[in-house]
Amino acid sequence: MKKIVCAAVALAMLAPLNMFAARNARSKKSSGKVTIKVWESDDSARKYVEWAAKEFMKTHKNVKIEYEHVESTDARAKIELDGPAGVGADVFVAPHDHIGALVNGGHVAENKNSSYIGQFVNAAQVASTYNGKVYGYPIGIETYALFYNKDLIKNPPKTWEEIIEFSKSFNNESERKYALVWPVADGYYDYMFMSSYGAQLFGPNGNDRKQHNINSEEAVKGLQYFQSLRKKLLNVPSADMTGDFCDSSFTSGKAAMLITGPWKIEQLTRLKMNFGIAPLPAFPGMSQPATSFSGVRLAFVSSYSEHPTEAAEFADFLTQKANLEKRFELTKQIPPRKDIKTNDPLSNGILEQTKYAIPMPTIPQMNTYWSAMGAAYAGIWDGDDVVKDLNGAAAAMDSAK
């Protein structure tokens, strides 16, 4: 009995070493045929991955790249299930604010190339790093701005008051015509109202969960203004203000303006719309455009990959200078590298708004922001008491792990 126990203890002690040896072996380049599965969004993003895969395989004869459609916003939840099951992606794209949950859950591998991240703009460096270590490979930087139909409004309004004034002659509720549309219950876009008078989510550095500021005086003021726009500008219930409704309203000419991001440029250009992009309108009493969330699209290498070396090589390949220039050509999403300059009128509108944007926080409590504040934004738009709803969201944030 004693010998059996000792043997069991010895095996237990060896287990971590065996796991380390296995992980070490997996990190070496594979000698046989290798298949790398890549998750990325559809449309122009898919075209880029497919183009990059063909180019990569020209110099990596033993590697086959397989594209699978998984929207970037869904990738984190999917890797959490599919990764441990052995059917997940080797490389996947996700918004940078998912990095905290991905790292803490053990779902992504560290990028140990010490010189890699220095090639990118500061916002991308910050977005790719968590607890002092680099995990992401930046492929695009984006924020939302004011898209306007030049056939309906020649010059973009610079203030919300100007938009309200324009709506008096443009809006027609019976025809569902509105001056401006955006998904009014979406915490991504509505952050501009929370931050409009100085509230900073998770403090000045975006990493202090105790400084969520969700129910601060500044946030209350901003959300009271947000609520006032229901009667003044867009008298539509929050449940009806879906992304599809907003997009179709703009493309059909029933909305003169749309708040969205560079991911829409390729589609609108294909539809031959005569549109422009300008910074977000300023709030009453403010001298500069509204503050938006900026996001960085990151490629991650899954910690579950059986071929991490090849996966890391492809993730790196996706972000090389010439390749990101090709990605900009296909997607119109702004490359986050220091050595790439764009001079495109539409992209310049997005670039101008990035001057007033802050990176989405990456701490895990962002998950609670999305759920709690999504419900609060919807309720406030539909007439709830502003302070009560914000206090409820703050209580959810305070109790979040």
mmCIF file of C-alpha atoms in Angstrom:
data_model
loop_
_atom_site.group_PDB
_atom_site.id
_atom_site.type_symbol
_atom_site.label_atom_id
_atom_site.label_comp_id
_atom_site.label_asym_id
_atom_site.label_seq_id
_atom_site.Cartn_x
_atom_site.Cartn_y
_atom_site.Cartn_z
ATOM 1 C CA MET A 1 0.000 0.000 0.000
ATOM 2 C CA LYS A 2 2.828 2.342 0.913
ATOM 3 C CA LYS A 3 4.570 1.676 -2.418
ATOM 4 C CA ILE A 4 1.360 2.432 -4.324
ATOM 5 C CA VAL A 5 0.926 5.743 -2.517
ATOM 6 C CA CYS A 6 4.537 6.698 -3.160
ATOM 7 C CA ALA A 7 4.180 5.818 -6.823
ATOM 8 C CA ALA A 8 1.036 7.923 -7.044
ATOM 9 C CA VAL A 9 2.811 10.853 -5.410
ATOM 10 C CA ALA A 10 5.733 10.478 -7.796
ATOM 11 C CA LEU A 11 3.412 10.460 -10.787
ATOM 12 C CA ALA A 12 1.631 13.543 -9.470
ATOM 13 C CA MET A 13 4.956 15.327 -9.087
ATOM 14 C CA LEU A 14 5.933 14.371 -12.614
ATOM 15 C CA ALA A 15 2.626 15.494 -14.138
ATOM 16 C CA PRO A 16 3.480 19.217 -14.297
ATOM 17 C CA LEU A 17 6.850 18.336 -15.845
ATOM 18 C CA ASN A 18 5.170 16.124 -18.416
ATOM 19 C CA MET A 19 2.683 18.902 -19.241
ATOM 20 C CA PHE A 20 5.566 21.357 -19.614
ATOM 21 C CA ALA A 21 7.415 18.935 -21.867
ATOM 22 C CA ALA A 22 4.308 18.445 -23.989
ATOM 23 C CA ARG A 23 3.742 22.179 -24.269
ATOM 24 C CA ASN A 24 7.396 22.640 -25.170
ATOM 25 C CA ALA A 25 7.127 19.986 -27.837
ATOM 26 C CA ARG A 26 3.995 21.588 -29.268
ATOM 27 C CA SER A 27 5.754 24.956 -29.520
ATOM 28 C CA LYS A 28 8.251 23.548 -32.022
ATOM 29 C CA LYS A 29 7.615 23.830 -35.739
ATOM 30 C CA SER A 30 5.714 20.865 -37.126
ATOM 31 C CA SER A 31 7.486 18.761 -39.756
ATOM 32 C CA GLY A 32 4.354 17.272 -41.367
ATOM 33 C CA LYS A 33 1.264 18.780 -42.946
ATOM 34 C CA VAL A 34 -0.327 21.441 -40.728
ATOM 35 C CA THR A 35 -3.856 22.856 -40.853
ATOM 36 C CA ILE A 36 -4.475 26.236 -39.219
ATOM 37 C CA LYS A 37 -8.098 27.213 -38.632
ATOM 38 C CA VAL A 38 -8.804 30.959 -38.635
ATOM 39 C CA TRP A 39 -11.926 32.663 -37.311
ATOM 40 C CA GLU A 40 -12.796 36.082 -38.674
ATOM 41 C CA SER A 41 -15.876 38.111 -39.544
ATOM 42 C CA ASP A 42 -17.555 37.896 -42.927
ATOM 43 C CA ASP A 43 -17.510 40.177 -45.988
ATOM 44 C CA SER A 44 -14.344 42.243 -46.544
ATOM 45 C CA ALA A 45 -12.583 40.778 -43.475
ATOM 46 C CA ARG A 46 -13.090 37.300 -44.924
ATOM 47 C CA LYS A 47 -11.651 38.445 -48.265
ATOM 48 C CA TYR A 48 -8.522 39.640 -46.497
ATOM 49 C CA VAL A 49 -7.984 36.392 -44.592
ATOM 50 C CA GLU A 50 -8.481 34.365 -47.760
ATOM 51 C CA TRP A 51 -6.025 36.592 -49.654
ATOM 52 C CA ALA A 52 -3.468 36.417 -46.836
ATOM 53 C CA ALA A 53 -3.864 32.630 -46.594
ATOM 54 C CA LYS A 54 -2.934 32.193 -50.268
ATOM 55 C CA GLU A 55 0.105 34.440 -49.878
ATOM 56 C CA PHE A 56 1.234 32.722 -46.682
ATOM 57 C CA MET A 57 0.921 29.235 -48.149
ATOM 58 C CA LYS A 58 3.225 30.185 -51.027
ATOM 59 C CA THR A 59 6.137 30.253 -48.592
ATOM 60 C CA HIS A 60 4.788 27.714 -46.074
ATOM 61 C CA LYS A 61 4.247 24.669 -48.233
ATOM 62 C CA ASN A 62 3.352 22.382 -45.333
ATOM 63 C CA VAL A 63 0.626 24.702 -43.975
ATOM 64 C CA LYS A 64 -3.020 24.808 -45.005
ATOM 65 C CA ILE A 65 -5.087 27.782 -43.803
ATOM 66 C CA GLU A 66 -8.817 27.211 -43.330
ATOM 67 C CA TYR A 67 -11.172 30.177 -42.888
ATOM 68 C CA GLU A 68 -14.296 29.771 -40.765
ATOM 69 C CA HIS A 69 -16.876 32.533 -40.364
ATOM 70 C CA VAL A 70 -17.114 33.604 -36.732
ATOM 71 C CA GLU A 71 -17.922 37.241 -36.039
ATOM 72 C CA SER A 72 -15.178 38.914 -34.029
ATOM 73 C CA THR A 73 -17.613 39.848 -31.258
ATOM 74 C CA ASP A 74 -18.623 36.163 -30.898
ATOM 75 C CA ALA A 75 -15.131 34.675 -30.977
ATOM 76 C CA ARG A 76 -14.400 34.894 -27.260
ATOM 77 C CA ALA A 77 -17.501 32.991 -26.186
ATOM 78 C CA LYS A 78 -16.911 30.409 -28.899
ATOM 79 C CA ILE A 79 -13.256 29.766 -28.023
ATOM 80 C CA GLU A 80 -14.221 29.291 -24.378
ATOM 81 C CA LEU A 81 -16.340 26.296 -25.465
ATOM 82 C CA ASP A 82 -14.612 25.021 -28.587
ATOM 83 C CA GLY A 83 -11.021 25.498 -27.441
ATOM 84 C CA PRO A 84 -11.051 22.934 -24.606
ATOM 85 C CA ALA A 85 -13.068 20.580 -26.824
ATOM 86 C CA GLY A 86 -10.294 20.590 -29.421
ATOM 87 C CA VAL A 87 -12.402 22.048 -32.235
ATOM 88 C CA GLY A 88 -11.588 25.746 -31.861
ATOM 89 C CA ALA A 89 -9.568 28.072 -34.062
ATOM 90 C CA ASP A 90 -5.789 28.294 -34.016
ATOM 91 C CA VAL A 91 -6.010 32.015 -34.805
ATOM 92 C CA PHE A 92 -9.064 34.170 -34.171
ATOM 93 C CA VAL A 93 -9.933 37.850 -34.310
ATOM 94 C CA ALA A 94 -11.662 39.627 -31.418
ATOM 95 C CA PRO A 95 -12.079 43.203 -30.127
ATOM 96 C CA HIS A 96 -9.303 44.299 -27.803
ATOM 97 C CA ASP A 97 -11.630 44.754 -24.832
ATOM 98 C CA HIS A 98 -12.011 40.951 -24.672
ATOM 99 C CA ILE A 99 -8.322 40.508 -23.870
ATOM 100 C CA GLY A 100 -8.747 40.483 -20.068
ATOM 101 C CA ALA A 101 -11.293 37.668 -20.086
ATOM 102 C CA LEU A 102 -9.314 35.723 -22.686
ATOM 103 C CA VAL A 103 -6.058 35.937 -20.739
ATOM 104 C CA ASN A 104 -7.605 35.273 -17.335
ATOM 105 C CA GLY A 105 -9.431 32.268 -18.791
ATOM 106 C CA GLY A 106 -6.216 30.846 -20.219
ATOM 107 C CA HIS A 107 -7.560 30.887 -23.784
ATOM 108 C CA VAL A 108 -4.786 32.784 -25.592
ATOM 109 C CA ALA A 109 -1.041 32.384 -25.946
ATOM 110 C CA GLU A 110 1.456 35.115 -25.147
ATOM 111 C CA ASN A 111 3.286 36.817 -28.015
ATOM 112 C CA LYS A 112 6.908 36.473 -26.897
ATOM 113 C CA ASN A 113 8.457 38.401 -29.795
ATOM 114 C CA SER A 114 9.835 41.303 -27.749
ATOM 115 C CA SER A 115 10.376 43.596 -30.738
ATOM 116 C CA TYR A 116 7.001 42.978 -32.353
ATOM 117 C CA ILE A 117 4.654 45.449 -30.657
ATOM 118 C CA GLY A 118 6.927 48.489 -31.098
ATOM 119 C CA GLN A 119 5.891 48.682 -34.770
ATOM 120 C CA PHE A 120 2.372 49.820 -33.831
ATOM 121 C CA VAL A 121 0.746 53.062 -32.697
ATOM 122 C CA ASN A 122 0.425 53.604 -28.973
ATOM 123 C CA ALA A 123 -3.297 52.774 -28.794
ATOM 124 C CA ALA A 124 -2.603 49.403 -30.429
ATOM 125 C CA GLN A 125 0.287 48.715 -28.073
ATOM 126 C CA VAL A 126 -1.935 49.388 -25.063
ATOM 127 C CA ALA A 127 -4.777 47.312 -26.499
ATOM 128 C CA SER A 128 -2.525 44.305 -27.169
ATOM 129 C CA THR A 129 -1.040 44.229 -23.685
ATOM 130 C CA TYR A 130 -2.475 42.810 -20.484
ATOM 131 C CA ASN A 131 -0.697 42.763 -17.120
ATOM 132 C CA GLY A 132 2.532 43.774 -18.812
ATOM 133 C CA LYS A 133 2.531 40.986 -21.421
ATOM 134 C CA VAL A 134 1.668 41.133 -25.125
ATOM 135 C CA TYR A 135 -0.995 38.746 -26.398
ATOM 136 C CA GLY A 136 -2.652 40.339 -29.413
ATOM 137 C CA TYR A 137 -1.585 41.031 -32.985
ATOM 138 C CA PRO A 138 -3.200 44.377 -34.059
ATOM 139 C CA ILE A 139 -4.894 44.336 -37.465
ATOM 140 C CA GLY A 140 -7.118 47.428 -37.347
ATOM 141 C CA ILE A 141 -7.986 50.465 -35.271
ATOM 142 C CA GLU A 142 -11.452 51.936 -35.360
ATOM 143 C CA THR A 143 -13.986 54.182 -33.748
ATOM 144 C CA TYR A 144 -17.439 55.358 -34.724
ATOM 145 C CA ALA A 145 -18.239 58.708 -36.278
ATOM 146 C CA LEU A 146 -20.987 60.603 -38.071
ATOM 147 C CA PHE A 147 -21.791 59.215 -41.529
ATOM 148 C CA TYR A 148 -23.944 61.567 -43.609
ATOM 149 C CA ASN A 149 -25.726 61.299 -46.937
ATOM 150 C CA LYS A 150 -24.442 64.163 -49.077
ATOM 151 C CA ASP A 151 -27.566 64.046 -51.248
ATOM 152 C CA LEU A 152 -29.691 64.867 -48.187
ATOM 153 C CA ILE A 153 -27.423 67.098 -46.138
ATOM 154 C CA LYS A 154 -24.478 68.876 -47.719
ATOM 155 C CA ASN A 155 -22.517 69.848 -44.630
ATOM 156 C CA PRO A 156 -22.294 67.635 -41.538
ATOM 157 C CA PRO A 157 -23.658 69.225 -38.347
ATOM 158 C CA LYS A 158 -21.035 70.033 -35.749
ATOM 159 C CA THR A 159 -23.387 70.052 -32.743
ATOM 160 C CA TRP A 160 -26.391 68.091 -31.519
ATOM 161 C CA GLU A 161 -28.407 71.324 -31.583
ATOM 162 C CA GLU A 162 -27.779 71.588 -35.335
ATOM 163 C CA ILE A 163 -29.004 68.021 -35.821
ATOM 164 C CA ILE A 164 -32.171 68.741 -33.853
ATOM 165 C CA GLU A 165 -32.791 71.851 -35.956
ATOM 166 C CA PHE A 166 -32.292 69.871 -39.186
ATOM 167 C CA SER A 167 -34.694 67.170 -37.969
ATOM 168 C CA LYS A 168 -37.555 69.703 -37.772
ATOM 169 C CA SER A 169 -37.696 69.875 -41.552
ATOM 170 C CA PHE A 170 -36.543 66.329 -42.342
ATOM 171 C CA ASN A 171 -38.301 64.013 -39.872
ATOM 172 C CA ASN A 172 -41.575 62.342 -40.834
ATOM 173 C CA GLU A 173 -42.694 59.698 -38.340
ATOM 174 C CA SER A 174 -45.454 58.324 -40.576
ATOM 175 C CA GLU A 175 -42.810 57.589 -43.245
ATOM 176 C CA ARG A 176 -40.251 56.544 -40.628
ATOM 177 C CA LYS A 177 -37.868 59.255 -41.780
ATOM 178 C CA TYR A 178 -35.368 60.500 -39.200
ATOM 179 C CA ALA A 179 -32.468 62.925 -39.336
ATOM 180 C CA LEU A 180 -30.106 60.646 -37.406
ATOM 181 C CA VAL A 181 -30.186 57.004 -36.328
ATOM 182 C CA TRP A 182 -27.976 54.750 -34.191
ATOM 183 C CA PRO A 183 -28.616 51.680 -31.986
ATOM 184 C CA VAL A 184 -29.829 53.548 -28.900
ATOM 185 C CA ALA A 185 -29.511 50.586 -26.502
ATOM 186 C CA ASP A 186 -25.946 49.688 -27.473
ATOM 187 C CA GLY A 187 -23.340 50.433 -24.800
ATOM 188 C CA TYR A 188 -20.642 50.798 -27.434
ATOM 189 C CA TYR A 189 -22.221 53.808 -29.132
ATOM 190 C CA ASP A 190 -23.959 55.222 -26.062
ATOM 191 C CA TYR A 191 -20.719 55.619 -24.171
ATOM 192 C CA MET A 192 -20.524 59.024 -25.860
ATOM 193 C CA PHE A 193 -23.454 60.139 -23.694
ATOM 194 C CA MET A 194 -22.048 58.724 -20.460
ATOM 195 C CA SER A 195 -18.709 60.415 -21.125
ATOM 196 C CA SER A 196 -20.103 63.598 -22.694
ATOM 197 C CA TYR A 197 -19.601 65.720 -19.589
ATOM 198 C CA GLY A 198 -16.457 64.090 -18.220
ATOM 199 C CA ALA A 199 -17.383 60.702 -16.714
ATOM 200 C CA GLN A 200 -14.524 58.252 -17.341
ATOM 201 C CA LEU A 201 -15.353 54.555 -17.250
ATOM 202 C CA PHE A 202 -13.015 52.812 -14.774
ATOM 203 C CA GLY A 203 -11.082 55.998 -14.105
ATOM 204 C CA PRO A 204 -8.484 57.923 -16.119
ATOM 205 C CA ASN A 205 -6.501 54.804 -17.008
ATOM 206 C CA GLY A 206 -9.524 52.594 -17.644
ATOM 207 C CA ASN A 207 -8.375 49.912 -15.199
ATOM 208 C CA ASP A 208 -9.893 50.729 -11.802
ATOM 209 C CA ARG A 209 -13.151 48.838 -11.287
ATOM 210 C CA LYS A 210 -13.947 50.967 -8.222
ATOM 211 C CA GLN A 211 -14.008 54.092 -10.374
ATOM 212 C CA HIS A 212 -16.691 52.944 -12.767
ATOM 213 C CA ASN A 213 -18.393 56.390 -12.559
ATOM 214 C CA ILE A 214 -21.584 54.909 -13.999
ATOM 215 C CA ASN A 215 -23.842 56.907 -11.674
ATOM 216 C CA SER A 216 -21.617 59.965 -11.251
ATOM 217 C CA GLU A 217 -23.088 63.457 -11.609
ATOM 218 C CA GLU A 218 -21.430 63.773 -15.016
ATOM 219 C CA ALA A 219 -22.942 60.496 -16.231
ATOM 220 C CA VAL A 220 -26.401 61.478 -14.973
ATOM 221 C CA LYS A 221 -26.174 64.789 -16.849
ATOM 222 C CA GLY A 222 -25.117 63.067 -20.057
ATOM 223 C CA LEU A 223 -27.858 60.432 -19.848
ATOM 224 C CA GLN A 224 -30.515 63.043 -19.109
ATOM 225 C CA TYR A 225 -29.557 64.706 -22.381
ATOM 226 C CA PHE A 226 -29.614 61.308 -24.094
ATOM 227 C CA GLN A 227 -33.162 60.735 -22.841
ATOM 228 C CA SER A 228 -34.299 64.162 -24.079
ATOM 229 C CA LEU A 229 -33.400 63.189 -27.657
ATOM 230 C CA ARG A 230 -36.252 60.659 -27.765
ATOM 231 C CA LYS A 231 -38.833 63.457 -28.107
ATOM 232 C CA LYS A 232 -36.638 65.982 -29.882
ATOM 233 C CA LEU A 233 -35.015 63.801 -32.507
ATOM 234 C CA LEU A 234 -35.866 60.105 -32.691
ATOM 235 C CA ASN A 235 -39.210 59.038 -31.251
ATOM 236 C CA VAL A 236 -38.706 55.288 -31.692
ATOM 237 C CA PRO A 237 -38.695 52.626 -28.909
ATOM 238 C CA SER A 238 -35.249 51.247 -28.099
ATOM 239 C CA ALA A 239 -36.272 47.700 -29.084
ATOM 240 C CA ASP A 240 -36.929 48.885 -32.649
ATOM 241 C CA MET A 241 -33.596 50.681 -33.010
ATOM 242 C CA THR A 242 -31.630 47.658 -34.113
ATOM 243 C CA GLY A 243 -28.464 47.789 -36.157
ATOM 244 C CA ASP A 244 -30.331 46.412 -39.177
ATOM 245 C CA PHE A 245 -33.022 49.099 -38.882
ATOM 246 C CA CYS A 246 -30.407 51.845 -38.648
ATOM 247 C CA ASP A 247 -28.395 50.514 -41.589
ATOM 248 C CA SER A 248 -31.404 50.067 -43.848
ATOM 249 C CA SER A 249 -32.765 53.511 -42.919
ATOM 250 C CA PHE A 250 -29.500 55.117 -43.994
ATOM 251 C CA THR A 251 -29.005 53.133 -47.201
ATOM 252 C CA SER A 252 -32.625 53.712 -48.272
ATOM 253 C CA GLY A 253 -32.427 57.472 -47.692
ATOM 254 C CA LYS A 254 -34.896 57.483 -44.810
ATOM 255 C CA ALA A 255 -32.135 58.598 -42.458
ATOM 256 C CA ALA A 256 -29.848 61.448 -43.411
ATOM 257 C CA MET A 257 -27.167 60.481 -40.887
ATOM 258 C CA LEU A 258 -25.951 57.325 -39.172
ATOM 259 C CA ILE A 259 -23.512 56.804 -36.322
ATOM 260 C CA THR A 260 -21.375 53.815 -37.233
ATOM 261 C CA GLY A 261 -17.782 52.842 -37.933
ATOM 262 C CA PRO A 262 -15.319 52.099 -40.751
ATOM 263 C CA TRP A 263 -16.640 48.552 -41.127
ATOM 264 C CA LYS A 264 -19.539 50.102 -43.098
ATOM 265 C CA ILE A 265 -17.398 51.987 -45.611
ATOM 266 C CA GLU A 266 -16.880 49.072 -47.981
ATOM 267 C CA GLN A 267 -20.608 48.231 -48.120
ATOM 268 C CA LEU A 268 -21.740 51.824 -48.605
ATOM 269 C CA THR A 269 -19.136 52.348 -51.313
ATOM 270 C CA ARG A 270 -20.309 49.204 -53.076
ATOM 271 C CA LEU A 271 -23.863 50.592 -52.990
ATOM 272 C CA LYS A 272 -22.498 53.761 -54.634
ATOM 273 C CA MET A 273 -23.850 55.984 -51.895
ATOM 274 C CA ASN A 274 -22.764 59.611 -51.938
ATOM 275 C CA PHE A 275 -21.671 59.878 -48.313
ATOM 276 C CA GLY A 276 -19.116 61.512 -46.091
ATOM 277 C CA ILE A 277 -17.734 60.933 -42.602
ATOM 278 C CA ALA A 278 -17.227 63.590 -39.941
ATOM 279 C CA PRO A 279 -16.481 63.681 -36.199
ATOM 280 C CA LEU A 280 -19.347 63.190 -33.763
ATOM 281 C CA PRO A 281 -21.367 66.314 -32.929
ATOM 282 C CA ALA A 282 -20.477 68.269 -29.812
ATOM 283 C CA PHE A 283 -22.833 68.299 -26.836
ATOM 284 C CA PRO A 284 -24.402 71.529 -25.531
ATOM 285 C CA GLY A 285 -21.792 73.655 -23.805
ATOM 286 C CA MET A 286 -18.895 71.563 -25.114
ATOM 287 C CA SER A 287 -16.347 72.866 -27.614
ATOM 288 C CA GLN A 288 -15.141 69.618 -29.173
ATOM 289 C CA PRO A 289 -16.662 66.467 -30.684
ATOM 290 C CA ALA A 290 -18.192 63.886 -28.373
ATOM 291 C CA THR A 291 -15.917 61.250 -26.884
ATOM 292 C CA SER A 292 -16.235 57.821 -28.467
ATOM 293 C CA PHE A 293 -14.869 54.384 -27.690
ATOM 294 C CA SER A 294 -11.956 53.364 -29.858
ATOM 295 C CA GLY A 295 -11.312 49.735 -30.527
ATOM 296 C CA VAL A 296 -8.453 47.689 -31.865
ATOM 297 C CA ARG A 297 -9.134 44.473 -33.718
ATOM 298 C CA LEU A 298 -6.648 41.872 -32.547
ATOM 299 C CA ALA A 299 -5.676 38.485 -33.916
ATOM 300 C CA PHE A 300 -5.021 36.008 -31.104
ATOM 301 C CA VAL A 301 -3.259 32.662 -31.076
ATOM 302 C CA SER A 302 -5.321 30.120 -29.197
ATOM 303 C CA SER A 303 -3.621 28.454 -26.255
ATOM 304 C CA TYR A 304 -5.321 25.227 -27.385
ATOM 305 C CA SER A 305 -3.642 25.212 -30.811
ATOM 306 C CA GLU A 306 -1.739 22.031 -31.680
ATOM 307 C CA HIS A 307 0.474 24.131 -33.954
ATOM 308 C CA PRO A 308 1.227 27.316 -32.007
ATOM 309 C CA THR A 309 4.406 28.159 -33.918
ATOM 310 C CA GLU A 310 2.698 28.151 -37.305
ATOM 311 C CA ALA A 311 -0.353 29.905 -35.839
ATOM 312 C CA ALA A 312 1.855 32.680 -34.418
ATOM 313 C CA GLU A 313 3.653 33.016 -37.752
ATOM 314 C CA PHE A 314 0.348 33.497 -39.564
ATOM 315 C CA ALA A 315 -0.930 36.000 -36.973
ATOM 316 C CA ASP A 316 2.318 37.945 -37.423
ATOM 317 C CA PHE A 317 1.952 37.682 -41.212
ATOM 318 C CA LEU A 318 -1.534 39.220 -41.045
ATOM 319 C CA THR A 319 -0.056 42.359 -39.450
ATOM 320 C CA GLN A 320 3.024 42.945 -41.611
ATOM 321 C CA LYS A 321 3.230 46.324 -43.354
ATOM 322 C CA ALA A 322 2.523 45.310 -46.949
ATOM 323 C CA ASN A 323 -0.249 42.967 -45.867
ATOM 324 C CA LEU A 324 -2.041 45.553 -43.726
ATOM 325 C CA GLU A 325 -1.863 47.944 -46.664
ATOM 326 C CA LYS A 326 -3.700 45.280 -48.669
ATOM 327 C CA ARG A 327 -6.172 44.881 -45.803
ATOM 328 C CA PHE A 328 -6.888 48.615 -45.884
ATOM 329 C CA GLU A 329 -7.513 48.347 -49.620
ATOM 330 C CA LEU A 330 -10.052 45.566 -49.036
ATOM 331 C CA THR A 331 -11.704 46.655 -45.778
ATOM 332 C CA LYS A 332 -11.011 50.402 -45.418
ATOM 333 C CA GLN A 333 -10.232 49.725 -41.750
ATOM 334 C CA ILE A 334 -7.351 51.873 -40.557
ATOM 335 C CA PRO A 335 -4.011 50.046 -40.179
ATOM 336 C CA PRO A 336 -2.582 50.450 -36.661
ATOM 337 C CA ARG A 337 1.084 50.449 -37.725
ATOM 338 C CA LYS A 338 3.339 53.487 -37.327
ATOM 339 C CA ASP A 339 4.808 53.040 -40.804
ATOM 340 C CA ILE A 340 1.498 53.165 -42.715
ATOM 341 C CA LYS A 341 -0.138 56.467 -43.632
ATOM 342 C CA THR A 342 -3.550 56.772 -45.265
ATOM 343 C CA ASN A 343 -4.893 59.741 -47.169
ATOM 344 C CA ASP A 344 -8.399 58.646 -48.009
ATOM 345 C CA PRO A 345 -11.211 61.213 -47.495
ATOM 346 C CA LEU A 346 -13.506 58.703 -45.810
ATOM 347 C CA SER A 347 -10.818 57.209 -43.583
ATOM 348 C CA ASN A 348 -9.699 60.721 -42.670
ATOM 349 C CA GLY A 349 -13.114 61.285 -41.072
ATOM 350 C CA ILE A 350 -12.568 58.279 -38.836
ATOM 351 C CA LEU A 351 -8.997 59.358 -38.095
ATOM 352 C CA GLU A 352 -10.243 62.789 -37.021
ATOM 353 C CA GLN A 353 -12.672 61.197 -34.542
ATOM 354 C CA THR A 354 -9.890 59.010 -33.087
ATOM 355 C CA LYS A 355 -8.400 62.222 -31.684
ATOM 356 C CA TYR A 356 -11.406 62.362 -29.329
ATOM 357 C CA ALA A 357 -11.683 58.624 -28.656
ATOM 358 C CA ILE A 358 -10.501 56.541 -25.731
ATOM 359 C CA PRO A 359 -9.611 52.842 -25.894
ATOM 360 C CA MET A 360 -12.282 50.549 -24.494
ATOM 361 C CA PRO A 361 -11.112 49.287 -21.084
ATOM 362 C CA THR A 362 -9.819 45.722 -21.092
ATOM 363 C CA ILE A 363 -10.500 44.711 -17.503
ATOM 364 C CA PRO A 364 -12.945 41.780 -17.097
ATOM 365 C CA GLN A 365 -15.567 44.050 -15.529
ATOM 366 C CA MET A 366 -16.277 45.368 -19.027
ATOM 367 C CA ASN A 367 -18.567 42.339 -19.347
ATOM 368 C CA THR A 368 -20.756 43.839 -16.640
ATOM 369 C CA TYR A 369 -20.673 47.250 -18.313
ATOM 370 C CA TRP A 370 -22.105 45.776 -21.523
ATOM 371 C CA SER A 371 -24.947 43.931 -19.814
ATOM 372 C CA ALA A 372 -25.824 46.386 -17.034
ATOM 373 C CA MET A 373 -25.486 49.559 -19.067
ATOM 374 C CA GLY A 374 -27.114 48.046 -22.146
ATOM 375 C CA ALA A 375 -30.239 47.532 -20.063
ATOM 376 C CA ALA A 376 -29.885 50.991 -18.508
ATOM 377 C CA TYR A 377 -29.521 52.756 -21.858
ATOM 378 C CA ALA A 378 -32.623 50.979 -23.183
ATOM 379 C CA GLY A 379 -34.671 51.793 -20.089
ATOM 380 C CA ILE A 380 -33.579 55.420 -19.982
ATOM 381 C CA TRP A 381 -34.381 55.923 -23.669
ATOM 382 C CA ASP A 382 -37.836 54.465 -23.066
ATOM 383 C CA GLY A 383 -38.574 56.819 -20.177
ATOM 384 C CA ASP A 384 -37.180 55.259 -16.981
ATOM 385 C CA ASP A 385 -35.863 57.416 -14.167
ATOM 386 C CA VAL A 386 -32.254 58.181 -15.121
ATOM 387 C CA VAL A 387 -30.804 58.144 -11.614
ATOM 388 C CA LYS A 388 -32.626 54.952 -10.640
ATOM 389 C CA ASP A 389 -31.433 53.040 -13.708
ATOM 390 C CA LEU A 390 -27.854 54.245 -13.343
ATOM 391 C CA ASN A 391 -27.838 53.341 -9.645
ATOM 392 C CA GLY A 392 -29.036 49.858 -10.601
ATOM 393 C CA ALA A 393 -26.248 49.483 -13.159
ATOM 394 C CA ALA A 394 -23.732 50.766 -10.600
ATOM 395 C CA ALA A 395 -24.913 48.187 -8.059
ATOM 396 C CA ALA A 396 -24.373 45.432 -10.653
ATOM 397 C CA MET A 397 -20.889 46.766 -11.330
ATOM 398 C CA ASP A 398 -20.047 46.968 -7.610
ATOM 399 C CA SER A 399 -21.040 43.330 -7.084
ATOM 400 C CA ALA A 400 -19.334 42.010 -10.208
ATOM 401 C CA LYS A 401 -16.320 39.767 -9.770
#
